[in-house]
Coordinates of C-alpha atoms and ligand atoms in Angstrom, one line a residue:
M155 CA 0.1 0.1 0.0
Q156 CA 1.2 3.6 -0.8
L157 CA -0.7 6.0 1.5
A158 CA -1.9 9.1 -0.2
F159 CA -3.5 12.2 0.9
R160 CA -6.1 14.4 -1.2
W161 CA -4.9 18.3 -1.5
Y162 CA -7.2 21.1 -3.1
G163 CA -4.2 23.2 -4.1
E164 CA -3.2 26.6 -2.9
T165 CA -6.7 27.5 -1.9
D166 CA -7.0 24.5 0.2
P167 CA -7.2 25.6 4.0
V168 CA -4.8 22.5 4.5
P169 CA -1.5 23.6 3.4
V170 CA 0.5 20.9 1.5
R171 CA 3.4 21.3 4.2
H172 CA 1.1 19.9 6.8
I173 CA 0.2 16.8 4.6
A174 CA 3.9 16.3 4.6
Q175 CA 3.9 16.0 8.6
I176 CA 1.4 12.9 8.6
P177 CA 3.4 9.8 9.3
G178 CA 3.4 7.4 6.2
V179 CA 2.0 9.9 3.6
R180 CA 4.2 9.9 0.6
T181 CA 1.9 11.0 -2.3
V182 CA -0.5 13.6 -2.8
V183 CA -3.8 13.6 -4.7
A184 CA -4.6 16.9 -6.7
S185 CA -6.2 18.1 -9.7
L186 CA -6.5 21.4 -11.7
Y187 CA -9.9 22.2 -9.8
D188 CA -10.9 25.4 -11.6
V189 CA -10.7 23.7 -15.6
P190 CA -14.2 23.0 -16.9
P191 CA -14.8 19.6 -17.9
G192 CA -13.8 19.3 -21.5
V193 CA -11.0 21.9 -21.6
A194 CA -7.6 20.7 -22.1
W195 CA -5.1 21.1 -19.2
D196 CA -2.1 23.2 -19.4
R197 CA 1.3 21.8 -19.0
E198 CA 2.6 24.7 -16.8
Q199 CA -0.3 24.6 -14.3
V200 CA 0.1 20.8 -13.9
L201 CA 3.9 21.5 -13.5
A202 CA 3.0 24.1 -10.7
V203 CA 1.0 21.4 -8.9
K204 CA 3.7 18.9 -9.0
A205 CA 6.3 21.6 -7.9
A206 CA 4.4 22.6 -5.1
I207 CA 3.9 18.9 -3.8
E208 CA 7.6 18.0 -4.5
E209 CA 8.7 21.3 -2.6
V210 CA 7.5 19.5 0.7
G211 CA 9.0 16.2 0.0
L212 CA 6.1 14.4 -1.4
T213 CA 5.4 13.1 -4.9
F214 CA 2.5 13.7 -7.2
D215 CA 1.0 10.3 -8.6
I216 CA -2.7 10.6 -8.7
V217 CA -5.0 13.0 -10.3
E218 CA -8.4 13.1 -8.8
S219 CA -10.2 13.8 -11.0
V220 CA -10.1 14.5 -14.9
P221 CA -13.9 15.4 -15.2
V222 CA -15.9 13.6 -17.7
H223 CA -18.0 16.3 -19.9
E224 CA -21.7 15.6 -19.9
D225 CA -21.7 15.4 -23.5
I226 CA -19.8 12.2 -23.4
K227 CA -22.2 10.8 -20.8
L228 CA -25.0 11.7 -22.9
G229 CA -23.3 10.3 -26.0
R230 CA -23.7 13.8 -27.9
D231 CA -21.9 14.4 -31.3
T232 CA -19.5 16.5 -29.6
R233 CA -18.1 13.5 -27.9
D234 CA -15.0 12.8 -30.2
D235 CA -13.7 16.1 -29.8
L236 CA -14.3 15.5 -25.9
F237 CA -12.4 12.3 -26.2
A238 CA -9.5 13.9 -28.0
T239 CA -9.1 16.4 -25.4
Y240 CA -9.3 13.7 -22.4
C241 CA -6.5 11.8 -24.3
R242 CA -4.2 14.8 -24.6
D243 CA -4.8 15.2 -20.9
L244 CA -3.7 11.8 -20.1
T245 CA -0.7 11.9 -22.4
L246 CA 0.3 15.2 -20.6
L247 CA -0.3 13.6 -17.1
G248 CA 1.8 10.3 -17.9
E249 CA 4.4 12.9 -19.3
V250 CA 4.6 14.6 -15.7
G251 CA 4.9 11.3 -14.0
V252 CA 1.3 10.8 -12.8
S253 CA 0.3 7.1 -12.8
V254 CA -3.4 7.0 -11.8
V255 CA -6.2 9.3 -12.9
A256 CA -9.6 9.1 -11.1
Y257 CA -12.8 10.1 -12.6
N258 CA -16.7 9.3 -12.4
F259 CA -19.2 8.6 -14.6
I260 CA -22.2 10.0 -12.7
P261 CA -24.7 12.0 -14.6
L262 CA -25.0 15.4 -13.5
Y263 CA -23.9 14.8 -10.0
D264 CA -20.8 14.0 -7.9
W265 CA -21.2 12.7 -4.3
L266 CA -24.6 13.8 -2.9
R267 CA -25.7 14.4 0.8
T268 CA -28.5 15.9 2.4
D269 CA -26.5 17.4 5.3
L270 CA -22.7 18.5 5.3
A271 CA -22.7 18.8 9.1
L272 CA -24.6 16.2 11.0
E273 CA -23.6 16.5 14.6
L274 CA -22.7 13.1 16.2
P275 CA -23.0 12.1 19.8
D276 CA -19.3 13.2 20.6
G277 CA -19.9 16.6 19.2
S278 CA -18.0 15.8 15.7
T279 CA -19.9 16.5 12.6
A280 CA -19.9 14.4 9.5
L281 CA -21.4 14.2 6.2
A282 CA -25.0 12.5 5.9
Y283 CA -27.5 11.4 3.7
D284 CA -31.2 10.8 4.2
E285 CA -33.1 10.1 0.9
S286 CA -36.3 11.0 2.8
E287 CA -35.0 14.6 3.0
L288 CA -34.0 15.1 -0.6
P289 CA -35.7 17.6 -2.4
P290 CA -37.5 16.3 -5.8
E291 CA -34.5 18.3 -7.7
I292 CA -31.8 20.0 -6.9
D293 CA -29.1 22.3 -8.6
P294 CA -25.9 21.3 -7.2
W295 CA -24.2 24.5 -8.4
A296 CA -26.9 26.9 -7.3
E297 CA -26.5 24.9 -3.7
G298 CA -23.0 25.5 -3.7
W299 CA -22.1 21.8 -3.3
P300 CA -18.5 21.4 -2.9
A301 CA -17.8 18.6 -5.1
Y302 CA -18.8 19.8 -8.5
P303 CA -16.6 21.0 -11.1
P304 CA -17.8 24.3 -13.0
R305 CA -21.2 24.1 -14.6
V306 CA -21.3 23.5 -18.2
E307 CA -24.6 24.3 -19.3
P308 CA -28.2 25.2 -17.6
I309 CA -29.1 22.2 -15.4
D310 CA -32.8 22.0 -16.8
D311 CA -31.2 21.1 -20.3
L312 CA -29.0 18.7 -18.7
R313 CA -32.0 17.1 -16.7
R314 CA -34.3 17.0 -19.7
A315 CA -31.4 15.3 -21.7
Y316 CA -30.8 12.6 -19.2
R317 CA -34.6 12.0 -18.4
D318 CA -35.3 9.3 -20.9
M319 CA -31.8 7.6 -20.7
D320 CA -31.7 4.1 -19.5
K321 CA -29.0 2.3 -17.6
A322 CA -28.0 0.2 -20.8
T323 CA -27.7 3.4 -22.7
L324 CA -25.6 4.9 -20.0
R325 CA -23.5 1.7 -20.0
E326 CA -22.8 1.9 -23.7
H327 CA -21.6 5.7 -23.7
L328 CA -19.2 4.6 -20.9
V329 CA -17.8 1.6 -22.5
T330 CA -17.6 3.9 -26.0
F331 CA -15.7 6.6 -23.6
L332 CA -13.4 3.8 -22.1
E333 CA -12.7 2.4 -25.7
A334 CA -11.8 5.8 -26.9
I335 CA -9.4 6.7 -24.2
V336 CA -7.9 3.1 -22.6
P337 CA -5.3 2.8 -25.7
T338 CA -3.9 6.3 -24.9
A339 CA -4.0 5.7 -21.1
E340 CA -1.9 2.2 -21.7
A341 CA 0.7 4.5 -24.0
A342 CA 1.0 7.0 -21.4
G343 CA 1.5 4.4 -18.5
V344 CA -1.7 6.1 -16.6
R345 CA -4.1 3.7 -15.1
L346 CA -7.7 4.9 -15.3
A347 CA -9.7 4.4 -12.0
I348 CA -13.5 5.0 -12.0
H349 CA -15.1 6.2 -9.0
P350 CA -18.1 4.4 -8.2
D351 CA -21.4 6.3 -7.7
D352 CA -22.0 8.2 -4.5
P353 CA -24.6 7.0 -3.2
P354 CA -24.6 3.8 -5.1
W355 CA -28.0 3.9 -6.6
S356 CA -30.0 6.0 -9.0
V357 CA -31.0 9.2 -7.5
F358 CA -33.8 11.5 -9.1
G359 CA -34.7 9.0 -11.8
I360 CA -31.4 9.4 -13.5
P361 CA -29.4 6.2 -14.2
R362 CA -26.1 5.2 -12.8
V363 CA -23.9 2.5 -13.7
A364 CA -21.4 2.1 -10.9
T365 CA -23.3 1.0 -8.0
D366 CA -22.3 -2.7 -7.2
R367 CA -20.4 -5.8 -8.1
D368 CA -22.1 -6.4 -11.0
D369 CA -21.7 -2.9 -12.7
L370 CA -17.9 -2.9 -11.8
S371 CA -17.4 -6.4 -13.3
F372 CA -19.3 -5.2 -16.4
L373 CA -17.1 -2.1 -16.9
L374 CA -13.8 -4.2 -16.1
D375 CA -15.0 -6.7 -18.5
A376 CA -15.9 -4.6 -21.3
V377 CA -12.5 -3.1 -21.8
P378 CA -10.3 -5.9 -20.3
S379 CA -6.9 -3.7 -19.9
P380 CA -5.1 -2.9 -16.6
A381 CA -5.5 0.6 -17.6
N382 CA -9.2 0.2 -17.2
G383 CA -9.5 0.0 -13.6
L384 CA -11.1 1.2 -10.3
T385 CA -11.2 3.6 -7.4
L386 CA -12.4 1.0 -4.6
C387 CA -14.3 3.9 -2.7
V388 CA -15.5 1.4 0.1
G389 CA -17.6 4.3 1.8
S390 CA -19.4 5.1 -1.5
L391 CA -20.1 1.1 -2.1
G392 CA -20.5 0.4 1.4
A393 CA -23.4 3.1 1.9
S394 CA -25.5 0.3 0.4
P395 CA -25.7 -2.6 2.7
T396 CA -26.1 -5.0 0.0
N397 CA -22.7 -4.3 -1.3
D398 CA -20.0 -6.6 0.2
V399 CA -16.9 -4.3 -0.4
V400 CA -14.5 -7.0 1.2
A401 CA -15.7 -9.4 -1.4
M402 CA -15.4 -6.8 -4.1
A403 CA -11.6 -6.0 -3.0
A404 CA -11.0 -9.6 -3.3
E405 CA -12.5 -10.1 -6.6
F406 CA -11.1 -6.8 -8.2
H407 CA -7.8 -6.5 -6.4
D408 CA -5.8 -6.5 -9.6
R409 CA -7.9 -3.9 -11.3
T410 CA -8.0 -1.7 -8.2
H411 CA -5.4 1.1 -8.5
F412 CA -6.7 3.4 -5.8
V413 CA -8.7 2.9 -2.6
H414 CA -10.8 5.4 -0.9
A415 CA -10.9 4.3 2.6
R416 CA -13.8 5.5 5.0
N417 CA -16.6 4.1 7.0
V418 CA -20.2 4.8 7.1
A419 CA -23.0 3.8 9.3
H420 CA -26.3 2.7 8.0
V421 CA -29.3 4.1 9.6
G422 CA -32.0 3.0 7.7
P423 CA -33.2 2.5 3.9
R424 CA -31.1 4.9 1.8
H425 CA -30.0 6.8 5.0
F426 CA -26.5 6.8 6.5
H427 CA -23.8 9.1 7.8
E428 CA -20.2 8.9 7.8
V429 CA -18.1 7.9 10.7
A430 CA -14.3 7.8 11.9
H431 CA -12.4 5.2 9.8
P432 CA -12.0 2.3 12.4
P433 CA -14.7 -0.4 11.9
E434 CA -16.1 -0.2 15.2
Y435 CA -17.6 3.0 14.5
G436 CA -19.7 2.0 11.2
D437 CA -20.6 -0.8 8.8
V438 CA -17.4 -0.8 6.5
D439 CA -14.7 -2.8 8.0
L440 CA -11.4 -1.3 6.5
V441 CA -9.4 -3.8 8.3
A442 CA -11.0 -6.6 6.3
V443 CA -10.9 -4.5 3.1
L444 CA -7.2 -3.9 3.6
G445 CA -6.5 -7.5 4.7
A446 CA -8.3 -8.9 1.4
L447 CA -5.8 -6.8 -0.6
H448 CA -2.6 -7.4 1.4
E449 CA -3.2 -11.1 1.3
R450 CA -3.3 -10.8 -2.5
G451 CA 0.1 -9.0 -2.6
W452 CA -1.7 -5.5 -3.7
S453 CA 0.5 -2.7 -3.5
G454 CA -1.8 0.2 -5.0
F455 CA -2.5 3.7 -3.5
V456 CA -4.8 4.2 -0.7
R457 CA -5.9 7.5 0.8
P458 CA -8.2 8.3 3.8
D459 CA -11.4 9.6 2.3
H460 CA -13.7 12.0 4.0
G461 CA -13.3 12.6 7.6
R462 CA -15.6 14.2 10.4
M463 CA -14.8 17.6 11.8
I464 CA -13.2 17.4 14.9
W465 CA -11.6 19.8 17.5
G466 CA -13.4 22.6 16.3
E467 CA -11.7 22.4 12.8
Q468 CA -13.2 24.4 10.0
G469 CA -12.9 23.5 6.5
K470 CA -14.2 22.0 3.2
P471 CA -16.9 19.4 4.4
G472 CA -15.2 16.0 4.4
Y473 CA -11.7 17.3 3.8
G474 CA -10.6 18.9 7.1
L475 CA -7.2 17.8 8.0
Y476 CA -7.5 16.2 11.7
D477 CA -9.8 13.4 11.0
R478 CA -8.2 12.3 7.8
A479 CA -4.9 12.4 9.3
L480 CA -6.3 10.3 12.1
G481 CA -7.5 7.9 9.3
A482 CA -4.2 7.9 7.6
S483 CA -2.5 6.8 10.6
F484 CA -5.0 4.1 11.2
L485 CA -4.6 2.9 7.8
N486 CA -0.6 3.0 8.3
G487 CA -1.2 0.9 11.6
V488 CA -3.4 -1.6 10.1
W489 CA -1.0 -2.3 7.2
H490 CA 1.8 -2.4 9.5
G491 CA 0.2 -5.0 11.6
L492 CA -0.7 -6.9 8.1
D493 CA 2.9 -6.9 7.3
A494 CA 4.0 -8.4 10.7
R495 CA 1.7 -11.2 10.3
P496 CA 3.5 -14.3 9.9
Ligands
DNO96 C1 -15.6 12.9 -2.8 C2 -14.6 12.3 -3.8 C3 -15.4 12.4 -5.0 C4 -14.4 11.7 -6.4 C5 -15.0 11.8 -7.6 C6 -14.0 11.3 -8.5 O1 -15.1 13.1 -1.8 O2 -14.5 10.9 -3.5 O3 -15.8 13.7 -5.3 O4 -13.3 12.6 -6.2 O5 -16.1 11.2 -7.8 O6 -14.5 11.6 -9.8

């Protein structure tokens, strides 16, 4: 396992030099967060991110994400140009030494929550989702949700365009996208790592194609190259009680290039909240997930995913320093323990 930590760049309230102080963390996950989907990345900007990371003694191996333009998910005519741009980005990232690129294929939304600061009994706050509290429609940009790349077109047009799309069609669009970009990823030495849908079910009647074991198996088999791989986000997948994330780690270990490690507590149907990383706080057993990977000789990247807000920290929801750093130390300790097993 190689321990990674996400950084939102110079505007992140968490300075990269603080990340360098977390034991065991070697590499930083970053992106060009302000570049709209479909716009080619600029080499100088990428090199500036790399330089900032290397200056504190860390490496820049993972980009999360190169966002996928909605036209690609919609299968519109413009997609060929967008594939070409995506391929240029992958080539550039390979040239500067990035080896894993995460992305998602969620129509319209990235991760979705109904509460960004649910107070837990110990006074910490966490991200939560309760579908009974979800309005019939939301505009993630208007709401100021933290996870979204810049808006590309009016939300109503996008909603209308997705309204009649079924899952099979969205899957076809994903496969077409992969077929167009995987050869370039291979040549660039970059491994793609699709992030599962969060939450892992269809929301607002819009299809989703990375929700469970069968979805992941389908997309991996459709383009059977090691460059077509997974971000095993155990918290996203684990939000559904029917997803066995330990079994997925065992089954997909050789296509898992990146693990997002966090824990969630199931409250009821389509209702969960996030908790501290150790298994006793929730329903995702990170020890068992890491065990399944370790046992198979896995050596990919892991980052602590969302943390709670603790010790009065103010910051980007899910991405404060303190609880993620505790998560990193937990992961590090678990891995050392696994290494020490006879
Ligand atoms: C949430 C993250 C996601 C992830 C994207 C990948 O905190 O795990 O926003 O970065 O879905 O494209």
